Amino acid sequence: MIAAAQESLREDSLGEVVVTGTGTQHLLRNAPVQTEVISGRQLRQYGGRSLEDILGGLSASFAFNEGDMGSQMQLNGLGNNYILILVDGKRLHGDVGGENDLQLIDPHNIDRIEIVKGASSALYGSDAIAGVVNIITKKHNDAFMLENATRYGSYNDLRQHNGLGLAFGDVKSYTNFQLQHSDGWQNTATEWTPSSATPVTDSRSKTVNEHTNWQISEQLSWSVMPELELYASGTYYRKGIYRPQGKYAKYDVKTFDLKYRNASASLGGKWQHGLTETKTDAVTLDIDWNRHAYYHAFTSTTLAEGFDEQGRLILDFPYFAGQENLQSNQERTMAHLKGIFSLPGDHRLSAGVEARYDYLKAPTSIADKTARDNTEALYVQDEWLGQYGKIATHLTGGLRLNRHESFGFRLTPKLSAMLAAGSLRLRASWSQGFKTPTLKEMNYRYVREMTSIIMYLGNPDLDAQTSNYYSLNAEYTWGGLNLTVTGYYNQVDNMIALVTIPRTEAPAEYRQQYGELLNKVRRYMNMEDARTCGVDVSLRYSNREFTAGLGYSYLDTDAHVYDTNHDRLVNVTIDGMAHHKGNVFVTWQHASRSEQRESSYGIGIYGRMSSKRHYQIDGDGKGYQLWRLSCNYTFGRQLVKGLQTTIEAGIDNIFNYCDRTPHGLHLGTTTPGRTIYATLTLQLKKGKQVKFNNKSNSKNKQQDDEQD
């Protein structure tokens, strides 16, 4: 039966292999869970400066607002806290004010991006409520490979990538370095706050501040035998955000910069047998450690939280220029054992066990300065492939049992089904999601001096945030034309909010220290809920040289949100929501071949647009349209044998749109207006490394050729 079903499912072009929706390999058009892919071909033609640029420009479902505390990413109405970011299937670690730092990802080292929308907690655990974004990095199989990519653009925007790949028999090494810098920019000098009678018009605050980050990483792998590979990797990352000092105490005075220091280490192994779409047996073991540390780096004398000689917390402790203060150090250790097995009766079973340990050090924000918790999980998933005449079916069911040290046990299920008849695919999914309370939400206890002194309290009795996600999808392919339409509904409950409580519930030592100056006390509680629903449409056409497409996303949201000003629940749209978003592109890429050399050149036009973004306070973000031109040329003549040279150049925001809304109010987009860029890429390869020369190799090569 598998052979007949496989033949029906493969009657069209093979396409790309994806893994994110089920954790197992599927050809893209046969994936039982709808998966959006940004391919390597699209990435090369687009030439994006960052992951935010790539996702915002090539997918209609995302929205970003670049700022000091992260990317402020949204996927179909839900923010970064509810989006799980993976790199080669492993969680990205970082919490910049609740925002993952996407600059940890080197855009030049991305092979493709897989996007699965909706809850995926049955497979991936906490946080996968809005969706999962899996960044698949490039694989290097050359005996020697050396590459350099230098991108330079307006506002001293520098993106540097260097890679060194080596292979010694069955041992491979890849070393990657990336550096990113921008001087930042100021779209307006006008600044407004609710407490000001009139806005100032000569503020020094920037729309995006100057920032520099760099990262070095190492990946090692050893093919012990044809079916077994061992690997290890490590990274070190530093980032600085430099904020100009202004002259208005209420507006733009910044007395400290922001610094981040991240590190990671991992090791693991993979055993696999067979490399067909429906008969891949594999066992993987991964152990990962990650650290994310966040500091205030003071640029002038500042009174902030600190400790006296007796170790007591002082609200107005003096710091001087050049000193640093650790705000938080978050560490995570995870172990994951997973197996995939083909079973009789056309079934494929996936099962796994996870253990996670979280540690948080925040000297000025946690009573005991540190906090920790543990999470363990078991999950199982069964996929069944059947054939009824000319109709192929694929059913997937999964269940996850999670145990969290603080909130206990939770079961999370998912079900999906696909019918395939010729060029038509119909998919339906129901899945639940959950998000465990963070160590900050459970343990933080700190004060902030704004217009008054406010205390924030964690809550160890919080429940997990939960969701139910439903979707229907239809996909039709005819030759090079592909049309997909997806409708979805996502209900999120038990959302965590800061709620005002009586001052008498503040810890006694804080009431004694601050007395009547303590104006308000807020505690994290499960108070809010939200609903998002919408329709995503994608139309694509491609042939050997020409590609064109458009995407459209309609979104509607409704939420019960806690109003901290009036201490009550109100019914609102979700902050940052836009009803309409879209993107469009047309590209042409031509390769010419002559004796012993090949050159290629191409051009692309890209547009992205959004209606206004809705917010509860501080104004709505304006709607916008942004257009981009990019071109590339790869030289056929090689100055050195094995050296490939590529030049890319482009204009972003061709029509020079700039949102000059005053600081303190919401922007639709932070773009500075028209910018230009150019990239020079040099890649030198020597010798193709062939591992064991078995069927696995030929299959891997076939998949690589298909993706190219």
Short mmCIF file of N, CA and C in Angstrom, two decimals, residues 20-84:
data_model
loop_
_atom_site.label_atom_id
_atom_site.label_comp_id
_atom_site.label_asym_id
_atom_site.label_seq_id
_atom_site.Cartn_x
_atom_site.Cartn_y
_atom_site.Cartn_z
N THR A 20 9.66 20.48 9.58
CA THR A 20 9.21 21.17 10.77
C THR A 20 7.81 20.78 11.21
N GLY A 21 6.87 20.57 10.28
CA GLY A 21 5.48 20.34 10.65
C GLY A 21 5.25 19.09 11.47
N THR A 22 5.99 18.00 11.16
CA THR A 22 5.80 16.73 11.87
C THR A 22 7.08 16.23 12.53
N GLY A 23 8.20 16.93 12.32
CA GLY A 23 9.48 16.45 12.84
C GLY A 23 10.06 15.31 12.03
N THR A 24 9.42 14.98 10.89
CA THR A 24 9.88 13.92 10.00
C THR A 24 9.96 14.47 8.59
N GLN A 25 10.70 13.77 7.72
CA GLN A 25 10.92 14.27 6.36
C GLN A 25 9.68 14.06 5.49
N HIS A 26 9.33 15.13 4.75
CA HIS A 26 8.26 15.07 3.76
C HIS A 26 8.63 15.98 2.60
N LEU A 27 8.26 15.57 1.39
CA LEU A 27 8.31 16.51 0.29
C LEU A 27 7.32 17.63 0.58
N LEU A 28 7.68 18.85 0.21
CA LEU A 28 6.89 20.02 0.59
C LEU A 28 5.42 19.87 0.23
N ARG A 29 5.14 19.46 -1.02
CA ARG A 29 3.74 19.41 -1.43
C ARG A 29 2.99 18.26 -0.74
N ASN A 30 3.74 17.32 -0.11
CA ASN A 30 3.10 16.19 0.55
C ASN A 30 3.10 16.32 2.07
N ALA A 31 3.58 17.45 2.59
CA ALA A 31 3.62 17.63 4.04
C ALA A 31 2.19 17.68 4.58
N PRO A 32 1.85 16.82 5.55
CA PRO A 32 0.47 16.81 6.07
C PRO A 32 0.10 18.06 6.85
N VAL A 33 1.09 18.79 7.36
CA VAL A 33 0.86 20.07 8.04
C VAL A 33 1.35 21.18 7.12
N GLN A 34 0.47 22.13 6.82
CA GLN A 34 0.82 23.21 5.89
C GLN A 34 2.11 23.90 6.31
N THR A 35 3.07 23.96 5.40
CA THR A 35 4.38 24.54 5.68
C THR A 35 4.72 25.56 4.60
N GLU A 36 5.08 26.75 5.04
CA GLU A 36 5.56 27.79 4.11
C GLU A 36 7.08 27.76 4.09
N VAL A 37 7.66 27.74 2.91
CA VAL A 37 9.11 27.64 2.77
C VAL A 37 9.65 28.87 2.03
N ILE A 38 10.68 29.48 2.61
CA ILE A 38 11.48 30.47 1.90
C ILE A 38 12.74 29.74 1.46
N SER A 39 12.85 29.48 0.17
CA SER A 39 13.89 28.59 -0.35
C SER A 39 15.23 29.30 -0.47
N GLY A 40 16.28 28.49 -0.67
CA GLY A 40 17.60 29.05 -0.89
C GLY A 40 17.65 29.94 -2.11
N ARG A 41 16.91 29.57 -3.16
CA ARG A 41 16.85 30.40 -4.36
C ARG A 41 16.26 31.77 -4.06
N GLN A 42 15.17 31.81 -3.28
CA GLN A 42 14.58 33.09 -2.90
C GLN A 42 15.54 33.93 -2.06
N LEU A 43 16.23 33.28 -1.12
CA LEU A 43 17.16 34.00 -0.25
C LEU A 43 18.29 34.64 -1.05
N ARG A 44 18.83 33.88 -2.02
CA ARG A 44 19.94 34.41 -2.81
C ARG A 44 19.48 35.59 -3.67
N GLN A 45 18.29 35.51 -4.23
CA GLN A 45 17.81 36.59 -5.09
C GLN A 45 17.42 37.83 -4.29
N TYR A 46 16.90 37.63 -3.08
CA TYR A 46 16.42 38.76 -2.29
C TYR A 46 17.57 39.55 -1.66
N GLY A 47 18.61 38.85 -1.16
CA GLY A 47 19.76 39.54 -0.56
C GLY A 47 19.43 40.30 0.70
N GLY A 48 18.68 39.70 1.62
CA GLY A 48 18.26 40.39 2.83
C GLY A 48 19.40 40.66 3.79
N ARG A 49 19.30 41.77 4.52
CA ARG A 49 20.34 42.18 5.47
C ARG A 49 20.21 41.48 6.81
N SER A 50 19.02 40.96 7.14
CA SER A 50 18.77 40.35 8.44
C SER A 50 17.59 39.40 8.32
N LEU A 51 17.38 38.60 9.37
CA LEU A 51 16.24 37.69 9.37
C LEU A 51 14.93 38.46 9.37
N GLU A 52 14.88 39.59 10.09
CA GLU A 52 13.68 40.42 10.08
C GLU A 52 13.37 40.91 8.67
N ASP A 53 14.40 41.35 7.97
CA ASP A 53 14.24 41.84 6.60
C ASP A 53 13.71 40.72 5.70
N ILE A 54 14.25 39.51 5.85
CA ILE A 54 13.85 38.38 5.01
C ILE A 54 12.40 37.98 5.28
N LEU A 55 12.04 37.77 6.53
CA LEU A 55 10.68 37.32 6.85
C LEU A 55 9.66 38.40 6.51
N GLY A 56 9.97 39.67 6.82
CA GLY A 56 9.03 40.75 6.52
C GLY A 56 8.85 40.96 5.03
N GLY A 57 9.90 40.72 4.24
CA GLY A 57 9.82 40.96 2.80
C GLY A 57 9.28 39.81 2.00
N LEU A 58 9.41 38.56 2.50
CA LEU A 58 9.06 37.39 1.71
C LEU A 58 7.87 36.61 2.26
N SER A 59 7.30 37.03 3.38
CA SER A 59 6.10 36.39 3.91
C SER A 59 5.12 37.46 4.35
N ALA A 60 3.86 37.33 3.94
CA ALA A 60 2.85 38.35 4.26
C ALA A 60 2.35 38.25 5.70
N SER A 61 2.69 37.19 6.42
CA SER A 61 2.11 36.95 7.75
C SER A 61 2.87 37.63 8.88
N PHE A 62 4.08 38.16 8.61
CA PHE A 62 4.92 38.71 9.67
C PHE A 62 4.87 40.22 9.67
N ALA A 63 5.09 40.79 10.88
CA ALA A 63 5.26 42.23 11.04
C ALA A 63 6.37 42.45 12.05
N PHE A 64 7.18 43.51 11.84
CA PHE A 64 8.30 43.83 12.71
C PHE A 64 8.34 45.33 12.96
N ASN A 65 8.90 45.69 14.12
CA ASN A 65 9.26 47.07 14.42
C ASN A 65 10.59 47.03 15.16
N GLU A 66 11.68 47.27 14.44
CA GLU A 66 13.01 47.15 15.02
C GLU A 66 13.19 48.18 16.13
N GLY A 67 13.73 47.72 17.29
CA GLY A 67 13.97 48.61 18.41
C GLY A 67 15.03 48.04 19.33
N ASP A 68 15.37 48.80 20.41
CA ASP A 68 16.43 48.38 21.32
C ASP A 68 16.13 47.04 21.98
N MET A 69 14.90 46.79 22.33
CA MET A 69 14.56 45.60 23.10
C MET A 69 14.13 44.43 22.22
N GLY A 70 14.51 44.43 20.96
CA GLY A 70 14.21 43.30 20.10
C GLY A 70 13.49 43.72 18.84
N SER A 71 12.98 42.72 18.13
CA SER A 71 12.40 42.96 16.81
C SER A 71 10.90 43.24 16.85
N GLN A 72 10.26 43.04 18.02
CA GLN A 72 8.81 43.21 18.15
C GLN A 72 8.09 42.48 17.02
N MET A 73 8.41 41.20 16.89
CA MET A 73 7.86 40.37 15.82
C MET A 73 6.44 39.94 16.13
N GLN A 74 5.61 39.89 15.10
CA GLN A 74 4.26 39.33 15.19
C GLN A 74 4.04 38.34 14.05
N LEU A 75 3.34 37.26 14.36
CA LEU A 75 2.93 36.28 13.36
C LEU A 75 1.44 36.07 13.51
N ASN A 76 0.68 36.48 12.47
CA ASN A 76 -0.78 36.36 12.49
C ASN A 76 -1.38 36.88 13.79
N GLY A 77 -0.87 38.04 14.24
CA GLY A 77 -1.49 38.75 15.35
C GLY A 77 -0.90 38.51 16.71
N LEU A 78 -0.11 37.46 16.90
CA LEU A 78 0.46 37.15 18.21
C LEU A 78 1.95 37.48 18.20
N GLY A 79 2.43 37.97 19.35
CA GLY A 79 3.78 38.49 19.43
C GLY A 79 4.86 37.46 19.65
N ASN A 80 6.08 37.97 19.78
CA ASN A 80 7.28 37.14 19.86
C ASN A 80 7.21 36.09 20.96
N ASN A 81 6.56 36.41 22.09
CA ASN A 81 6.47 35.46 23.20
C ASN A 81 5.78 34.16 22.80
N TYR A 82 4.97 34.21 21.76
CA TYR A 82 4.18 33.04 21.37
C TYR A 82 4.71 32.40 20.08
N ILE A 83 5.87 32.84 19.60
CA ILE A 83 6.47 32.30 18.38
C ILE A 83 7.74 31.56 18.77
N LEU A 84 7.84 30.31 18.39
CA LEU A 84 9.02 29.51 18.69
C LEU A 84 10.00 29.60 17.53
#
